[in-house]
């Protein structure tokens, strides 16, 4: 694993955006695996800026997202569909038809997940998967204890993830309790992985995930086994790592 240390969130975002930008320049028709949450917002802002300056062209690029809440419609401001459009897609020239997010409105969970997995296969796999790290070590919505063999599947969110995500909702009862997520196997099949982490609050889990044993209780620890992972983190997030 390659570890790139940034001084703060802004520098982390710019360094990670550089890696994504290089991917798009080297392979314009690449498949980007994308994430939501607060961590990638700075990356999306930076990529939009470079696109507006004429340095990036997403017209041949495809994207697949990691996850989506079950039961939230596209126009629900908390859906990941809405998030991706508002924070990234509508500001760049990616074709909407080339962006794929698990269908949260598909009531048949098995179908929604199989469809997402089939799309990834049809696209030829993910060239570069962007990930954030959950406070409990989750990646996507793969919560502690998840089987590493899983492909895209429906999950019941843990209490800690519901708590963490409640900051985006008016009240905690509004936070969905289930989501469709790429599984660990799906994520591990990506050719390259870029994981970003910022802030002291995640310092313990970064240390556990990347310097501790590979165990399902810390889902991100499996990334130690991937042949091409880059961790871009700020100094605060890396403060408890033996570097
Ligand atoms: C988002 C996702 C989650 C987040 C993680 C970190 O698509 O799958 O695993 O990456 O919860 O979230 P933030 O960045 O908000 O701390």
Short mmCIF file of C-alpha atoms and ligand atoms in Angstrom, two decimals:
data_model
loop_
_atom_site.label_atom_id
_atom_site.label_comp_id
_atom_site.label_asym_id
_atom_site.label_seq_id
_atom_site.Cartn_x
_atom_site.Cartn_y
_atom_site.Cartn_z
CA UNK A 1 0.00 0.00 0.00
CA UNK A 2 1.18 3.45 -0.88
CA UNK A 3 0.56 6.11 1.79
CA UNK A 4 0.49 9.76 0.81
CA UNK A 5 0.47 12.24 3.68
CA UNK A 6 -1.22 15.59 3.25
CA UNK A 7 -1.12 18.44 5.71
CA UNK A 8 -4.87 18.99 5.83
CA UNK A 9 -8.21 18.22 4.16
CA UNK A 10 -7.62 20.65 1.29
CA UNK A 11 -4.26 19.18 0.42
CA UNK A 12 -5.61 15.63 0.78
CA UNK A 13 -8.41 16.49 -1.66
CA UNK A 14 -6.04 18.02 -4.21
CA UNK A 15 -3.61 15.10 -4.10
CA UNK A 16 -6.42 12.55 -4.45
CA UNK A 17 -8.03 14.59 -7.25
CA UNK A 18 -4.68 14.51 -9.04
CA UNK A 19 -4.74 10.72 -8.97
CA UNK A 20 -8.28 10.58 -10.39
CA UNK A 21 -7.40 13.22 -12.95
CA UNK A 22 -4.37 11.18 -14.10
CA UNK A 23 -6.64 8.16 -14.51
CA UNK A 24 -9.09 10.09 -16.69
CA UNK A 25 -6.29 11.58 -18.80
CA UNK A 26 -4.48 8.26 -19.28
CA UNK A 27 -7.70 6.35 -20.06
CA UNK A 28 -10.51 8.72 -21.06
CA UNK A 29 -13.06 5.88 -21.25
CA UNK A 30 -12.16 4.54 -17.82
CA UNK A 31 -14.65 3.31 -15.24
CA UNK A 32 -14.46 5.31 -12.02
CA UNK A 33 -15.90 3.83 -8.85
CA UNK A 34 -17.23 6.74 -6.80
CA UNK A 35 -18.21 7.39 -3.19
CA UNK A 36 -20.42 9.85 -1.34
CA UNK A 37 -20.07 11.23 2.21
CA UNK A 38 -18.11 14.27 3.37
CA UNK A 39 -14.62 13.00 2.57
CA UNK A 40 -14.82 13.18 -1.27
CA UNK A 41 -16.50 16.60 -1.49
CA UNK A 42 -13.18 18.45 -1.81
CA UNK A 43 -12.07 16.07 -4.57
CA UNK A 44 -15.25 16.66 -6.55
CA UNK A 45 -14.88 20.43 -6.18
CA UNK A 46 -11.28 20.23 -7.42
CA UNK A 47 -12.15 18.00 -10.39
CA UNK A 48 -15.00 20.36 -11.37
CA UNK A 49 -12.54 23.24 -11.26
CA UNK A 50 -10.04 21.48 -13.52
CA UNK A 51 -12.89 20.48 -15.87
CA UNK A 52 -14.02 24.13 -16.10
CA UNK A 53 -10.47 25.21 -16.85
CA UNK A 54 -10.42 22.75 -19.77
CA UNK A 55 -7.93 20.34 -18.23
CA UNK A 56 -10.30 17.41 -17.91
CA UNK A 57 -12.82 15.79 -20.23
CA UNK A 58 -15.30 13.26 -18.84
CA UNK A 59 -17.24 12.73 -22.09
CA UNK A 60 -16.02 9.14 -22.44
CA UNK A 61 -15.81 8.35 -18.73
CA UNK A 62 -18.20 6.02 -16.93
CA UNK A 63 -18.90 5.84 -13.24
CA UNK A 64 -20.38 3.35 -10.83
CA UNK A 65 -21.21 4.26 -7.26
CA UNK A 66 -20.49 2.21 -4.21
CA UNK A 67 -23.86 2.37 -2.57
CA UNK A 68 -27.34 3.84 -2.18
CA UNK A 69 -29.93 3.92 0.57
CA UNK A 70 -32.83 1.55 0.05
CA UNK A 71 -36.12 3.35 -0.45
CA UNK A 72 -34.92 6.91 -1.15
CA UNK A 73 -36.10 8.39 -4.44
CA UNK A 74 -33.84 10.29 -6.84
CA UNK A 75 -35.23 13.63 -5.77
CA UNK A 76 -34.74 12.94 -2.06
CA UNK A 77 -31.90 15.24 -1.03
CA UNK A 78 -30.35 12.50 1.09
CA UNK A 79 -30.22 9.94 -1.70
CA UNK A 80 -26.79 9.27 -3.11
CA UNK A 81 -28.26 9.79 -6.59
CA UNK A 82 -29.12 13.36 -5.61
CA UNK A 83 -25.74 13.84 -3.89
CA UNK A 84 -23.75 12.75 -6.93
CA UNK A 85 -25.69 14.98 -9.30
CA UNK A 86 -25.56 18.02 -7.06
CA UNK A 87 -21.92 17.69 -6.05
CA UNK A 88 -20.34 16.36 -9.19
CA UNK A 89 -22.18 15.09 -12.27
CA UNK A 90 -24.21 18.18 -13.16
CA UNK A 91 -21.06 20.33 -13.15
CA UNK A 92 -19.02 18.20 -15.58
CA UNK A 93 -19.57 16.69 -19.03
CA UNK A 94 -20.09 13.07 -17.99
CA UNK A 95 -23.11 11.62 -19.84
CA UNK A 96 -25.90 10.87 -17.33
CA UNK A 97 -26.39 7.53 -19.11
CA UNK A 98 -22.81 6.64 -18.20
CA UNK A 99 -23.35 7.10 -14.47
CA UNK A 100 -24.61 4.13 -12.48
CA UNK A 101 -25.81 4.18 -8.88
CA UNK A 102 -27.57 1.21 -7.24
CA UNK A 103 -31.31 1.68 -7.72
CA UNK A 104 -32.60 2.51 -4.24
CA UNK A 105 -36.18 2.52 -5.51
CA UNK A 106 -36.03 -1.07 -6.75
CA UNK A 107 -37.99 -2.89 -4.03
CA UNK A 108 -36.58 -6.26 -5.05
CA UNK A 109 -33.25 -6.09 -3.23
CA UNK A 110 -31.79 -9.15 -4.94
CA UNK A 111 -32.59 -7.64 -8.34
CA UNK A 112 -31.20 -4.18 -7.50
CA UNK A 113 -27.93 -5.72 -6.33
CA UNK A 114 -27.59 -8.24 -9.18
CA UNK A 115 -28.26 -5.45 -11.69
CA UNK A 116 -25.52 -3.26 -10.21
CA UNK A 117 -23.06 -6.14 -10.22
CA UNK A 118 -23.96 -6.96 -13.85
CA UNK A 119 -23.35 -3.34 -14.89
CA UNK A 120 -19.87 -3.41 -13.38
CA UNK A 121 -19.12 -6.64 -15.27
CA UNK A 122 -20.50 -5.26 -18.54
CA UNK A 123 -18.37 -2.15 -18.21
CA UNK A 124 -15.31 -4.39 -17.90
CA UNK A 125 -14.69 -3.77 -14.20
CA UNK A 126 -13.68 -0.70 -12.23
CA UNK A 127 -10.39 0.98 -13.14
CA UNK A 128 -10.13 3.17 -10.04
CA UNK A 129 -12.34 2.90 -6.96
CA UNK A 130 -12.54 5.86 -4.61
CA UNK A 131 -13.36 5.02 -0.98
CA UNK A 132 -13.96 6.85 2.27
CA UNK A 133 -13.44 5.14 5.63
CA UNK A 134 -16.25 4.80 8.17
CA UNK A 135 -15.61 5.49 11.85
CA UNK A 136 -16.10 1.78 12.53
CA UNK A 137 -13.86 0.68 9.65
CA UNK A 138 -16.61 0.22 7.09
CA UNK A 139 -16.07 0.74 3.38
CA UNK A 140 -19.16 1.26 1.28
CA UNK A 141 -21.81 0.02 3.68
CA UNK A 142 -19.84 -3.11 4.52
CA UNK A 143 -20.16 -3.03 8.27
CA UNK A 144 -17.94 -4.84 10.81
CA UNK A 145 -18.31 -8.60 10.60
CA UNK A 146 -19.26 -8.66 6.90
CA UNK A 147 -18.08 -11.66 4.87
CA UNK A 148 -15.22 -10.68 2.59
CA UNK A 149 -16.72 -12.82 -0.21
CA UNK A 150 -19.82 -10.65 -0.71
CA UNK A 151 -20.71 -8.94 -3.97
CA UNK A 152 -23.29 -6.13 -4.17
CA UNK A 153 -25.91 -6.86 -1.50
CA UNK A 154 -28.53 -5.33 0.77
CA UNK A 155 -27.40 -4.47 4.30
CA UNK A 156 -29.01 -3.49 7.57
CA UNK A 157 -27.12 -0.41 8.77
CA UNK A 158 -25.56 -0.59 12.22
CA UNK A 159 -26.61 1.75 14.99
CA UNK A 160 -23.24 3.56 14.78
CA UNK A 161 -23.62 4.22 11.04
CA UNK A 162 -27.22 5.38 11.51
CA UNK A 163 -25.98 7.74 14.24
CA UNK A 164 -23.11 9.01 12.09
CA UNK A 165 -25.38 9.60 9.08
CA UNK A 166 -28.13 11.24 11.11
CA UNK A 167 -26.25 14.54 10.82
CA UNK A 168 -27.56 14.77 7.25
CA UNK A 169 -31.22 14.16 8.17
CA UNK A 170 -33.74 16.30 10.07
CA UNK A 171 -34.31 13.57 12.63
CA UNK A 172 -32.72 10.22 13.28
CA UNK A 173 -35.97 8.36 12.45
CA UNK A 174 -35.58 9.63 8.87
CA UNK A 175 -32.27 7.81 8.35
CA UNK A 176 -32.94 4.71 6.24
CA UNK A 177 -32.07 1.45 7.97
CA UNK A 178 -31.03 -0.44 4.85
CA UNK A 179 -28.80 0.16 1.87
CA UNK A 180 -27.56 -1.53 -1.28
CA UNK A 181 -23.78 -1.66 -1.36
CA UNK A 182 -20.98 -3.10 -3.41
CA UNK A 183 -19.54 -5.97 -1.40
CA UNK A 184 -15.95 -6.37 -0.31
CA UNK A 185 -15.39 -8.78 -3.21
CA UNK A 186 -16.72 -6.19 -5.69
CA UNK A 187 -14.43 -3.52 -4.22
CA UNK A 188 -11.41 -5.82 -4.18
CA UNK A 189 -11.95 -6.60 -7.89
CA UNK A 190 -11.25 -2.94 -8.79
CA UNK A 191 -7.94 -2.59 -10.59
CA UNK A 192 -6.85 0.32 -8.39
CA UNK A 193 -8.17 1.66 -5.10
CA UNK A 194 -7.84 5.16 -3.72
CA UNK A 195 -8.92 5.63 -0.10
CA UNK A 196 -9.04 9.04 1.52
CA UNK A 197 -9.21 9.82 5.23
CA UNK A 198 -9.18 13.12 7.07
CA UNK A 199 -9.30 14.23 10.69
CA UNK A 200 -8.20 13.14 14.11
CA UNK A 201 -11.52 11.42 14.75
CA UNK A 202 -10.45 8.67 12.35
CA UNK A 203 -6.85 8.32 13.58
CA UNK A 204 -7.55 5.14 15.59
CA UNK A 205 -9.46 3.38 12.86
CA UNK A 206 -6.84 4.27 10.21
CA UNK A 207 -4.20 2.64 12.38
CA UNK A 208 -6.36 -0.46 12.96
CA UNK A 209 -7.36 -0.80 9.32
CA UNK A 210 -3.94 -0.40 7.72
CA UNK A 211 -1.50 -1.49 10.43
CA UNK A 212 -3.60 -4.07 12.31
CA UNK A 213 -4.63 -7.62 11.45
CA UNK A 214 -6.87 -8.29 8.43
CA UNK A 215 -10.19 -9.18 10.07
CA UNK A 216 -13.87 -8.88 9.10
CA UNK A 217 -14.41 -6.78 12.28
CA UNK A 218 -12.47 -4.04 10.46
CA UNK A 219 -13.76 -4.34 6.88
CA UNK A 220 -11.22 -1.85 5.45
CA UNK A 221 -8.34 -4.03 6.71
CA UNK A 222 -8.88 -6.28 3.67
CA UNK A 223 -7.42 -3.49 1.53
CA UNK A 224 -3.99 -4.51 2.84
CA UNK A 225 -4.36 -7.54 0.54
CA UNK A 226 -5.10 -5.52 -2.62
CA UNK A 227 -2.16 -5.15 -5.02
CA UNK A 228 -2.73 -1.46 -5.88
CA UNK A 229 -4.05 0.68 -3.04
CA UNK A 230 -3.20 4.30 -2.34
CA UNK A 231 -4.18 5.88 0.96
CA UNK A 232 -4.24 9.66 0.89
CA UNK A 233 -4.72 10.99 4.40
CA UNK A 234 -4.06 14.16 6.30
CA UNK A 235 -1.59 14.42 9.17
CA UNK A 236 -4.36 14.27 11.80
CA UNK A 237 -5.77 11.01 10.39
CA UNK A 238 -2.29 9.48 10.28
CA UNK A 239 -1.29 10.72 13.73
CA UNK A 240 -1.67 7.31 15.40
CA UNK A 241 0.04 5.27 12.68
CA UNK A 242 3.57 3.91 13.13
CA UNK A 243 5.01 5.87 10.20
C1 LIG B 1 -20.05 6.54 0.95
C2 LIG B 1 -19.71 5.35 1.70
C3 LIG B 1 -19.24 5.38 3.12
C4 LIG B 1 -18.37 6.58 3.46
C5 LIG B 1 -17.91 6.50 4.92
C6 LIG B 1 -17.12 7.74 5.33
O1 LIG B 1 -20.47 6.22 -0.36
O2 LIG B 1 -19.84 4.30 1.17
O3 LIG B 1 -18.51 4.19 3.37
O4 LIG B 1 -17.27 6.63 2.61
O5 LIG B 1 -19.01 6.37 5.76
O6 LIG B 1 -17.99 8.83 5.33
P1 LIG B 1 -17.49 10.33 5.50
O7 LIG B 1 -16.64 10.62 4.30
O8 LIG B 1 -18.74 11.15 5.49
O9 LIG B 1 -16.74 10.37 6.77
#
